[in-house]
mmCIF file of C-alpha atoms in Angstrom:
data_model
loop_
_atom_site.group_PDB
_atom_site.id
_atom_site.type_symbol
_atom_site.label_atom_id
_atom_site.label_comp_id
_atom_site.label_asym_id
_atom_site.label_seq_id
_atom_site.Cartn_x
_atom_site.Cartn_y
_atom_site.Cartn_z
ATOM 1 C CA MET A 55 114.785 75.166 87.944
ATOM 2 C CA TYR A 56 117.923 78.134 88.814
ATOM 3 C CA GLY A 57 117.259 80.423 91.248
ATOM 4 C CA LYS A 58 114.122 78.568 92.660
ATOM 5 C CA SER A 59 115.526 77.923 96.281
ATOM 6 C CA GLY A 60 116.080 81.643 96.653
ATOM 7 C CA SER A 61 111.975 82.097 96.040
ATOM 8 C CA PHE A 62 111.314 79.415 98.325
ATOM 9 C CA ALA A 63 112.670 80.630 101.055
ATOM 10 C CA LEU A 64 111.549 84.221 100.713
ATOM 11 C CA GLN A 65 107.729 82.982 100.658
ATOM 12 C CA ASN A 66 108.214 80.901 103.259
ATOM 13 C CA SER A 67 109.680 83.911 105.322
ATOM 14 C CA ARG A 68 106.347 86.046 104.100
ATOM 15 C CA PHE A 69 104.403 83.415 105.150
ATOM 16 C CA ARG A 70 105.505 83.508 108.814
ATOM 17 C CA ASN A 71 105.377 87.343 108.585
ATOM 18 C CA ALA A 72 101.785 87.139 107.430
ATOM 19 C CA LYS A 73 100.972 84.051 110.304
ATOM 20 C CA SER A 74 102.793 86.888 113.227
ATOM 21 C CA LYS A 75 100.644 89.319 111.891
ATOM 22 C CA LEU A 76 97.339 87.622 111.833
ATOM 23 C CA SER A 77 97.277 86.663 115.311
ATOM 24 C CA PHE A 78 98.260 90.198 116.275
ATOM 25 C CA PHE A 79 95.103 90.975 114.091
ATOM 26 C CA VAL A 80 92.907 88.437 115.381
ATOM 27 C CA ARG A 81 93.987 89.528 119.362
ATOM 28 C CA ILE A 82 92.829 93.411 118.046
ATOM 29 C CA ILE A 83 89.826 92.314 116.680
ATOM 30 C CA PHE A 84 87.960 89.672 119.568
ATOM 31 C CA THR A 85 89.422 92.618 122.162
ATOM 32 C CA LYS A 86 87.015 95.328 120.154
ATOM 33 C CA LEU A 87 84.419 92.957 120.190
ATOM 34 C CA MET A 88 84.579 91.809 123.975
ATOM 35 C CA LEU A 89 84.382 95.742 124.650
ATOM 36 C CA PHE A 90 81.156 96.046 122.629
ATOM 37 C CA TRP A 91 79.681 92.569 123.848
ATOM 38 C CA HIS A 92 80.052 94.568 127.223
ATOM 39 C CA LEU A 93 79.131 97.996 126.483
ATOM 40 C CA SER A 94 76.128 97.126 124.466
ATOM 41 C CA TRP A 95 75.248 93.974 127.665
ATOM 42 C CA ALA A 96 75.356 97.034 130.154
ATOM 43 C CA ALA A 97 73.352 99.226 128.611
ATOM 44 C CA LYS A 98 70.650 96.681 128.525
ATOM 45 C CA LYS A 99 70.693 96.457 131.958
ATOM 46 C CA LYS A 100 71.500 99.720 132.835
ATOM 47 C CA ILE A 101 74.501 99.604 134.608
ATOM 48 C CA VAL A 102 77.028 101.975 135.404
ATOM 49 C CA PHE A 103 80.871 101.012 135.478
ATOM 50 C CA GLU A 104 84.268 102.400 134.937
ATOM 51 C CA ILE A 105 86.381 100.978 132.283
ATOM 52 C CA LYS A 106 90.006 101.277 133.264
ATOM 53 C CA PHE A 107 93.247 101.162 130.565
ATOM 54 C CA TYR A 108 96.304 100.482 131.872
#
C-alpha cells in the first residue's frame, strides 16, 4: 500500500481536468451543430441572412 494515496490524488486531478475539457468540447460541438442546422434550414427556405461574429 506504499504510495497509493499519491496515485489517487493524481488520478483525481486528471479526472477533474478531463471533466473541464469535456464541457469545453461539448460546447464547441453543439455550437457547430446549431450553426449547421441553421444554415441548412435557411438554404431549404432560400433565406438570405447575415452572420455576425463578435
